PDB file of C-alpha atoms in Angstrom:
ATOM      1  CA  UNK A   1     -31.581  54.004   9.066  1.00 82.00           C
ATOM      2  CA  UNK A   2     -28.533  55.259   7.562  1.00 89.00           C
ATOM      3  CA  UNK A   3     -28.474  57.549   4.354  1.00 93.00           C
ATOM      4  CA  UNK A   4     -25.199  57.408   2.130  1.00 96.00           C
ATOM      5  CA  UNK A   5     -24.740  59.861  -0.652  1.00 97.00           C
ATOM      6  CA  UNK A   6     -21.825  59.682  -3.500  1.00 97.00           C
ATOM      7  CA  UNK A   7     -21.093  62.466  -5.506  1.00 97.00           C
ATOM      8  CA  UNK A   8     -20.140  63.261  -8.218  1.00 97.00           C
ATOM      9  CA  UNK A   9     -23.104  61.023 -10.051  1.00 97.00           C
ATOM     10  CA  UNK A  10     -20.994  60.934 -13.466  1.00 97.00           C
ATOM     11  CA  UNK A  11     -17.408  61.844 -14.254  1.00 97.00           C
ATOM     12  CA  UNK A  12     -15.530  61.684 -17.536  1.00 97.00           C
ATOM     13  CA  UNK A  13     -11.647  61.696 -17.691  1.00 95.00           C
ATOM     14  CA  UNK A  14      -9.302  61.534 -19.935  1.00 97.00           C
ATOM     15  CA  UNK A  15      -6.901  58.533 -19.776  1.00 97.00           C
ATOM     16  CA  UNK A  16      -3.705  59.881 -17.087  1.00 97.00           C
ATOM     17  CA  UNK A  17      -5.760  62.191 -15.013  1.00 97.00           C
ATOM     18  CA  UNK A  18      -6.400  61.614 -11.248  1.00 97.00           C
ATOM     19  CA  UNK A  19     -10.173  61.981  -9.627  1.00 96.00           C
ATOM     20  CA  UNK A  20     -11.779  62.176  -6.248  1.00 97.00           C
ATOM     21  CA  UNK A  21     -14.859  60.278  -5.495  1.00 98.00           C
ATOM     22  CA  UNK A  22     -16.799  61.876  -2.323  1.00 98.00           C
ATOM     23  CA  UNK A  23     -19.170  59.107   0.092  1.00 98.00           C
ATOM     24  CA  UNK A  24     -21.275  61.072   2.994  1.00 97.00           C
ATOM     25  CA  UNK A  25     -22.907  59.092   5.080  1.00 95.00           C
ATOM     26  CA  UNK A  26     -24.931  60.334   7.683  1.00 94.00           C
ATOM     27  CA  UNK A  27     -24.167  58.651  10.631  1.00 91.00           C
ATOM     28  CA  UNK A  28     -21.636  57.195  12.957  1.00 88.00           C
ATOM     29  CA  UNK A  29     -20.878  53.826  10.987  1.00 88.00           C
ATOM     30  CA  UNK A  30     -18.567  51.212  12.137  1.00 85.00           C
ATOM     31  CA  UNK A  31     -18.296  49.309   9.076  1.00 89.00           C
ATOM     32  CA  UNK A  32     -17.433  51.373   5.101  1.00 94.00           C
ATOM     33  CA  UNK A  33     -16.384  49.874   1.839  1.00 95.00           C
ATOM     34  CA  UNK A  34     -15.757  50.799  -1.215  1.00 97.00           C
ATOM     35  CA  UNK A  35     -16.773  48.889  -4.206  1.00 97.00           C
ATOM     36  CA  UNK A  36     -15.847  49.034  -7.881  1.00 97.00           C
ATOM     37  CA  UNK A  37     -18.331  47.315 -10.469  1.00 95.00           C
ATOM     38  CA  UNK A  38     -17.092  46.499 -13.468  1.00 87.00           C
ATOM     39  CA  UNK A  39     -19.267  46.438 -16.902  1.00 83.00           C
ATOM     40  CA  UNK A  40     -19.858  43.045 -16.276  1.00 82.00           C
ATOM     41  CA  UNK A  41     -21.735  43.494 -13.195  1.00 86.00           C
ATOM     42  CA  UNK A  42     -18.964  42.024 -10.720  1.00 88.00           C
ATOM     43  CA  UNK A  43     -18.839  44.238  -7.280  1.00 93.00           C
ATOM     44  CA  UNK A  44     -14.890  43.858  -6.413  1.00 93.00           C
ATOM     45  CA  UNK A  45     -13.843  45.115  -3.008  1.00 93.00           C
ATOM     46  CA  UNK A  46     -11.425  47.994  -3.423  1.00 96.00           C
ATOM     47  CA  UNK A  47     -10.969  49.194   0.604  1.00 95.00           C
ATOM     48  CA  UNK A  48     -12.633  48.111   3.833  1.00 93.00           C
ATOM     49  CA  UNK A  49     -12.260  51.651   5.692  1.00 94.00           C
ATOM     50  CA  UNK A  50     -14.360  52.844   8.216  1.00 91.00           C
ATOM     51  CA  UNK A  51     -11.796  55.044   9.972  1.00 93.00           C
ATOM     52  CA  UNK A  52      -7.792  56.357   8.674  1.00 95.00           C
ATOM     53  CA  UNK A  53      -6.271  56.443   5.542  1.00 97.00           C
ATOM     54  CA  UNK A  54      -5.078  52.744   3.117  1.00 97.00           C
ATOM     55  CA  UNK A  55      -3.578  52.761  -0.226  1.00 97.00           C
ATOM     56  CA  UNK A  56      -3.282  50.197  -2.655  1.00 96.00           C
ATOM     57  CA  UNK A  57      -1.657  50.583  -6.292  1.00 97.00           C
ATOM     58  CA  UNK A  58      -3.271  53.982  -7.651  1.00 97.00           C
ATOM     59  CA  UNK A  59      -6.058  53.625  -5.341  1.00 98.00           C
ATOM     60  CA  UNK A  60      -5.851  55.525  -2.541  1.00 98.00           C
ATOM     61  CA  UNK A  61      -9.151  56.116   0.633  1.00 98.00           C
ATOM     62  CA  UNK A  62      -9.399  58.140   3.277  1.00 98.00           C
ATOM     63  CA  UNK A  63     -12.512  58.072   6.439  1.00 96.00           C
ATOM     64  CA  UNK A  64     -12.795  61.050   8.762  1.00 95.00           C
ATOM     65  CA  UNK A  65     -15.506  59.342  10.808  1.00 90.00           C
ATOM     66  CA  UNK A  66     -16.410  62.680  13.012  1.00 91.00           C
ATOM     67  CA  UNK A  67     -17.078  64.289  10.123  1.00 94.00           C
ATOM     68  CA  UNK A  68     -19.205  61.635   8.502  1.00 95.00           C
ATOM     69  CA  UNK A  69     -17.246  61.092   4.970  1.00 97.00           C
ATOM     70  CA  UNK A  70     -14.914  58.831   2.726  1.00 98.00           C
ATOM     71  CA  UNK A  71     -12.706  59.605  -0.084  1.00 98.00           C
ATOM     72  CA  UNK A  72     -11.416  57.699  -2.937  1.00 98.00           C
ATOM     73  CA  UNK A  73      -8.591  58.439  -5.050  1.00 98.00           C
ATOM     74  CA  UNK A  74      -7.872  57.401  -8.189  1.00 97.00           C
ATOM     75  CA  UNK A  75      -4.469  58.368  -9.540  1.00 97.00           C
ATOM     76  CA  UNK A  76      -3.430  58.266 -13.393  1.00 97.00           C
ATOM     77  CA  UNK A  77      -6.620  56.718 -14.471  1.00 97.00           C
ATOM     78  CA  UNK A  78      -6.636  53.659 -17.055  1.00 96.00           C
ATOM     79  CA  UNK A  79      -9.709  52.613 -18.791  1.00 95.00           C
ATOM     80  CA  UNK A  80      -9.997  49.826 -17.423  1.00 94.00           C
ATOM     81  CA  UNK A  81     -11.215  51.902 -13.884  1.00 95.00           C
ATOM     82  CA  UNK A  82     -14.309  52.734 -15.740  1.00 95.00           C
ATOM     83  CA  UNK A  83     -17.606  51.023 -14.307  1.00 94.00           C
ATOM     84  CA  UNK A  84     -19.695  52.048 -10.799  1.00 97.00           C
ATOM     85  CA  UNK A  85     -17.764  52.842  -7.525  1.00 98.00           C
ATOM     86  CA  UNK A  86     -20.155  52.133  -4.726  1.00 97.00           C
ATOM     87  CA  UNK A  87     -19.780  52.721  -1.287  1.00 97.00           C
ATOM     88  CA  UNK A  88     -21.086  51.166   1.533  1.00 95.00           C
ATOM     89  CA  UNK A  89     -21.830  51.799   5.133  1.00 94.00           C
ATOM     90  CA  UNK A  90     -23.214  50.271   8.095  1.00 89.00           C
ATOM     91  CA  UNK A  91     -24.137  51.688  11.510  1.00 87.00           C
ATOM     92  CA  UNK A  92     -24.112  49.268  14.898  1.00 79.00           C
ATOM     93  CA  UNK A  93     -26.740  46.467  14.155  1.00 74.00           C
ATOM     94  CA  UNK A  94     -28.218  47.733  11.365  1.00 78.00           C
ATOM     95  CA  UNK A  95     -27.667  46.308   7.989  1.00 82.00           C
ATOM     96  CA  UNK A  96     -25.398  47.455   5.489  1.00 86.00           C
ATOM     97  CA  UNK A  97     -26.701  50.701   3.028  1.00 92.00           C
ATOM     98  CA  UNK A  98     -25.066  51.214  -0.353  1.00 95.00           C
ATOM     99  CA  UNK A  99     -24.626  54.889  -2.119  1.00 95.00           C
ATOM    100  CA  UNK A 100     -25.706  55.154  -5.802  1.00 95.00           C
ATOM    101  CA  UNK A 101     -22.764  55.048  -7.055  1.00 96.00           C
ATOM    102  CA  UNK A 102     -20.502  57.303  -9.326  1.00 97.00           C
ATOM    103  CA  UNK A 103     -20.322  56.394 -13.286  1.00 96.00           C
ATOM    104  CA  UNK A 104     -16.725  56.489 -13.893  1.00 96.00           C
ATOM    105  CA  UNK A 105     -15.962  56.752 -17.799  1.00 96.00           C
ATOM    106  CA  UNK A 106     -12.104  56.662 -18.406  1.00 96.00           C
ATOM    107  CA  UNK A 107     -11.671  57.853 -22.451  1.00 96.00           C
ATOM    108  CA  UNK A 108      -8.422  56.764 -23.987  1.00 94.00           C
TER     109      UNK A 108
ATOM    110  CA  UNK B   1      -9.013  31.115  -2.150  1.00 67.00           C
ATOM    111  CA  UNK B   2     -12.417  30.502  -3.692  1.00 82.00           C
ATOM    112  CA  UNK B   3     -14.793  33.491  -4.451  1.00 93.00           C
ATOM    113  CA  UNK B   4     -18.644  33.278  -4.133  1.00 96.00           C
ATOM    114  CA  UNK B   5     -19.987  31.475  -6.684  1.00 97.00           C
ATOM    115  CA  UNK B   6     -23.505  32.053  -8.301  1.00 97.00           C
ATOM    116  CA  UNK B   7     -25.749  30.327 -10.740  1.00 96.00           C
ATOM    117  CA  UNK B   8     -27.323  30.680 -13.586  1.00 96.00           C
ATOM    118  CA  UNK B   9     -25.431  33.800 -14.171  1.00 95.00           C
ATOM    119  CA  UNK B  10     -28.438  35.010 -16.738  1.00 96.00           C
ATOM    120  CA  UNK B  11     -32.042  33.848 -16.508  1.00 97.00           C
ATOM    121  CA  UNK B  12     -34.824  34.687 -18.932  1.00 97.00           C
ATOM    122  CA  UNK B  13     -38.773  33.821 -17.821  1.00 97.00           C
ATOM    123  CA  UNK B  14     -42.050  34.943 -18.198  1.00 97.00           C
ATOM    124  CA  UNK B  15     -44.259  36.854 -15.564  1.00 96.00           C
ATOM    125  CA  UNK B  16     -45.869  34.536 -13.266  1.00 96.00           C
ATOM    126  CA  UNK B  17     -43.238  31.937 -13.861  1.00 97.00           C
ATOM    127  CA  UNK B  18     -40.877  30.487 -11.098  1.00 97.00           C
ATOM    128  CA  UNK B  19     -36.587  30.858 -10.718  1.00 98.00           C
ATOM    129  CA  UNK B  20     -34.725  29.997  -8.417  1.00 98.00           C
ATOM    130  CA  UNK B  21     -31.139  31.574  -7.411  1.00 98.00           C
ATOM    131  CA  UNK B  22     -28.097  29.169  -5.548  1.00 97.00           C
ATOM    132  CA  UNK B  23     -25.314  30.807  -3.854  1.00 97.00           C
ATOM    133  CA  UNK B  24     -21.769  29.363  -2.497  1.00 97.00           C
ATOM    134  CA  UNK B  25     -20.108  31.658  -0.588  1.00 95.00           C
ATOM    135  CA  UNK B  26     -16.614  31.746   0.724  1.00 94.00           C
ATOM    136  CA  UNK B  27     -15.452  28.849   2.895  1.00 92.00           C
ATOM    137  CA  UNK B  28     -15.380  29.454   6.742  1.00 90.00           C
ATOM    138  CA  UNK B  29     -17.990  32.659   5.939  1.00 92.00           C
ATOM    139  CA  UNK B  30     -20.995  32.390   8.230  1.00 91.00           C
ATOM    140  CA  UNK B  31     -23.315  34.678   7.157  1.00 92.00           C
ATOM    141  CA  UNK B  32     -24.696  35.562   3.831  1.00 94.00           C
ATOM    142  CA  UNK B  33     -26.851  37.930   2.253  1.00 95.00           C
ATOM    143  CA  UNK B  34     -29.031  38.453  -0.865  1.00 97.00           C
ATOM    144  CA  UNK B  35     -29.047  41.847  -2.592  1.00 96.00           C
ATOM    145  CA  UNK B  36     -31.054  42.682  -5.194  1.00 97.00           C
ATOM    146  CA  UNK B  37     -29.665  45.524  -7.816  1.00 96.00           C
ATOM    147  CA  UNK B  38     -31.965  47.478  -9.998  1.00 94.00           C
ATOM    148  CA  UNK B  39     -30.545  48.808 -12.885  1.00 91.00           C
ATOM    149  CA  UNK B  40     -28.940  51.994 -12.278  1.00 89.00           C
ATOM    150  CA  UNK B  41     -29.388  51.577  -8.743  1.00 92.00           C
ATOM    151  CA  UNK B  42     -27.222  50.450  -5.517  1.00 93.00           C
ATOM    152  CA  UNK B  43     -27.984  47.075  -4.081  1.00 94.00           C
ATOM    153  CA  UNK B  44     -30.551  46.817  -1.473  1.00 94.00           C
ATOM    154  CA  UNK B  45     -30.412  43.925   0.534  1.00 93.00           C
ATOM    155  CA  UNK B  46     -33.165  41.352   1.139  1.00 96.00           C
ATOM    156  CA  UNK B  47     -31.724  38.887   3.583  1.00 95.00           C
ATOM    157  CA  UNK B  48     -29.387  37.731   5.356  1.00 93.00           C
ATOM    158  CA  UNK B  49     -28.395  34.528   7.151  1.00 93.00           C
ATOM    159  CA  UNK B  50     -26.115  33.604   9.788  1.00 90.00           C
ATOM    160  CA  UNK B  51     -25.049  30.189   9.751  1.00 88.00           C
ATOM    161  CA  UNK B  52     -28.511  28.609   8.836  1.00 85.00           C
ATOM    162  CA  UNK B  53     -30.852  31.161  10.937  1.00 91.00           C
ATOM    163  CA  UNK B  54     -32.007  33.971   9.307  1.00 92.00           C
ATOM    164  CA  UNK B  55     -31.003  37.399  11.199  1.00 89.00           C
ATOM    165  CA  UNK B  56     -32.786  39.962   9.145  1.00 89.00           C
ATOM    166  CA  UNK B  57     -35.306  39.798   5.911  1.00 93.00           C
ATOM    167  CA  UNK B  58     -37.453  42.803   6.641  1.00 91.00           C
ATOM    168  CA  UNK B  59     -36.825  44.180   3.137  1.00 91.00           C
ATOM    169  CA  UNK B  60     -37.892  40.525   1.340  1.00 95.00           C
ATOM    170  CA  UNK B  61     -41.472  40.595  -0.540  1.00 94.00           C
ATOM    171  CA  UNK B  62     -42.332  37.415   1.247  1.00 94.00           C
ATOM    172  CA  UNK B  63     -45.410  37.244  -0.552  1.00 95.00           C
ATOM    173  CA  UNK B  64     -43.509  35.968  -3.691  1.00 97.00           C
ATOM    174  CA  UNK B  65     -39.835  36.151  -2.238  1.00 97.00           C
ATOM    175  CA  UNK B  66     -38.282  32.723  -0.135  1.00 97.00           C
ATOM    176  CA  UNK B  67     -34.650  32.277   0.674  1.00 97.00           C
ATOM    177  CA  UNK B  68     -33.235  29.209   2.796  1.00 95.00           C
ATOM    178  CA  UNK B  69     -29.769  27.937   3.823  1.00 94.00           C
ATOM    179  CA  UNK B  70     -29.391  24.220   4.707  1.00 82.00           C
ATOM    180  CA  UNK B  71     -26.847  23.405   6.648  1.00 85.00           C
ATOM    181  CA  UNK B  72     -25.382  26.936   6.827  1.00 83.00           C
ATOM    182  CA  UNK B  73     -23.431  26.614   3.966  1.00 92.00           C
ATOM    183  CA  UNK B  74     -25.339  27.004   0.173  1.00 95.00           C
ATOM    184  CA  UNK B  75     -28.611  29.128  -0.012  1.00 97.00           C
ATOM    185  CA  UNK B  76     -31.425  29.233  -2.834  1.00 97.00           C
ATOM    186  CA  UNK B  77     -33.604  32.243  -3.528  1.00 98.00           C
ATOM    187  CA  UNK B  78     -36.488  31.267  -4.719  1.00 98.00           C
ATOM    188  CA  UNK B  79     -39.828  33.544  -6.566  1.00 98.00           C
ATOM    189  CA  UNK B  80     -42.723  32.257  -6.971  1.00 97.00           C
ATOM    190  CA  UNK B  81     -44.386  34.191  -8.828  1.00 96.00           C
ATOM    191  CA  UNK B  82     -42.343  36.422 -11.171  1.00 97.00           C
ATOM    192  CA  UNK B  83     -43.134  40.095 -11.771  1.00 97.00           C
ATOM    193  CA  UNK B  84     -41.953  42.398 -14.461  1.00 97.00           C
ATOM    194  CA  UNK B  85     -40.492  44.512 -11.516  1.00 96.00           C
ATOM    195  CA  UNK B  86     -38.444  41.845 -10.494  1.00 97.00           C
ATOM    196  CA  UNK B  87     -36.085  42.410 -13.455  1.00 97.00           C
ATOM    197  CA  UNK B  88     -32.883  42.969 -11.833  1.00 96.00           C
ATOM    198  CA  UNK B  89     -28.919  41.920 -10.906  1.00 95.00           C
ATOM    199  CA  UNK B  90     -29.424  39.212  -7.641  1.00 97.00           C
ATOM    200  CA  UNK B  91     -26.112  39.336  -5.692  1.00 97.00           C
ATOM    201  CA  UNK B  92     -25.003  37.029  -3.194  1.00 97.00           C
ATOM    202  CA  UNK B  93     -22.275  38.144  -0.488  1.00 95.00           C
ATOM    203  CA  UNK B  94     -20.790  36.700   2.410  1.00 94.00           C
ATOM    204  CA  UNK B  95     -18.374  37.666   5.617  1.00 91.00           C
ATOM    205  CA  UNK B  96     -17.445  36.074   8.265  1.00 87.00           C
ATOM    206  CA  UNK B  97     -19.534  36.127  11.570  1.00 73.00           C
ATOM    207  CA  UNK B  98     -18.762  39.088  13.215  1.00 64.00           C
ATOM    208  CA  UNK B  99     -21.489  42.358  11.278  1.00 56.00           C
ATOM    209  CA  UNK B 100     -18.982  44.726  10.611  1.00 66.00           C
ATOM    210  CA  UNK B 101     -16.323  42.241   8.442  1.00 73.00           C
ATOM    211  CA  UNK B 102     -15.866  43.092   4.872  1.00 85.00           C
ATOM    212  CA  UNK B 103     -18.833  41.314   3.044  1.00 91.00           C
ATOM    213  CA  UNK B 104     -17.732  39.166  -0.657  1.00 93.00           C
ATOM    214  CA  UNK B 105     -19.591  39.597  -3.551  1.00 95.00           C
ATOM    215  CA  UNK B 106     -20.812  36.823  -6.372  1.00 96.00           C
ATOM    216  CA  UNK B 107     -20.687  37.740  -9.945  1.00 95.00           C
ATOM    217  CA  UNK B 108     -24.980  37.678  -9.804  1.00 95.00           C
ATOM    218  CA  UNK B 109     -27.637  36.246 -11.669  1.00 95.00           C
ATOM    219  CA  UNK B 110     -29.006  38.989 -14.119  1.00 95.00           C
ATOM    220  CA  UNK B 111     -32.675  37.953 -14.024  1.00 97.00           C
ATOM    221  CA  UNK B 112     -35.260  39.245 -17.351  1.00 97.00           C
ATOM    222  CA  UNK B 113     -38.518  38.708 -16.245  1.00 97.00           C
ATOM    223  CA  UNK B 114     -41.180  39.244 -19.731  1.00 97.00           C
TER     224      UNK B 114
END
């Protein structure tokens, strides 16, 4: 089946600064979200993307399908982004494969 | 709009005991899934319904593992018996019928088996 990888595994910031978070996958997928979890274990949906660019608030994602990748941006960080962004990917029939995440810690 | 909803949120039982999970998902949302999320770890599903048929469990430990969905609404994941490795965040998501829709988390049941 499909492998997803996330990088990078932890980042720190400093309250105000802006961060990419990188998803490979390693197929053609037809279905990619990104997730954040919060520290209270709730996965909220942050961008159903498998192909093109969406933005919403500070959060920004981009999916070059050919080349078998997602983006997320997150632009003037707050604390209250810290938690687990996960993404997710699924290829034709098969099921749905979640990266291990990215540890975001946002310091004040 | 209503979210998923999940109970017990937190469940505490000894090994070789029996739990059982319930799951509401979103209202028109045909197919559901169970995830199960170690700690530190993405989830990894373990089965998933359409309507009231079951389309894939092939990751489910059906030894000890049972999931049904009446009616094609609610679903209950059952074990029977516990393990210590069973410890874990149970998620229940659901989209609507067609695979590659956006799937809806619950807030989980955070299960401490001792």
């Amino acid at each position: 089946g499909i492998q997803v990888e996330q990088s990078p595994p932890d980042l720190i910031l400093q309250e105000g600064a802006n961060s990419t978070l990188r998803c490979n996958f390693s197929d053609s997928v037809n279905n990619l979200q990104w997730f954040h979890q919060n520290p209270w274990g709730q996965l909220i949906n942050l961008f159903y993307i498998p192909s093109g660019t969406k933005q919403n608030g500070r959060l920004s994602a981009t999916t070059v399908a050919t080349e078998r990748y997602s983006l997320l941006y997150i632009s003037s960080s707050q604390t209250t982004d810290s938690g687990v962004y996960f993404c997710a990917a699924r290829r034709g029939g098969q099921n749905f494969v979640f990266g291990p995440g990215t540890r975001l810690s946002v310091l004040p | 709009e209503a979210g998923v909803a999940q109970s017990p949120r937190y469940k505490i039982i000894e090994k070789r005991q029996s739990v059982a999970f319930w799951c509401n998902p979103i209202s028109g949302h045909a197919t559901l899934y169970w995830y199960q999320q170690i700690l530190g770890q993405g989830p990894k599903l373990l089965i998933q319904f359409q309507n009231n048929g079951v389309v894939d469990d092939s990751q489910l430990p059906k030894d000890r593992f049972s999931a049904e969905r009446l009616k094609g609404v609610d679903s209950t994941l059952k074990i029977q018996p516990a393990k210590l490795e069973d410890s874990a965040v149970y998620l229940c998501a659901s989209s609507l019928v067609d695979r590659n829709n956006e799937q809806f988390f619950g807030p989980g049941t955070r299960l401490t088996v001792l």
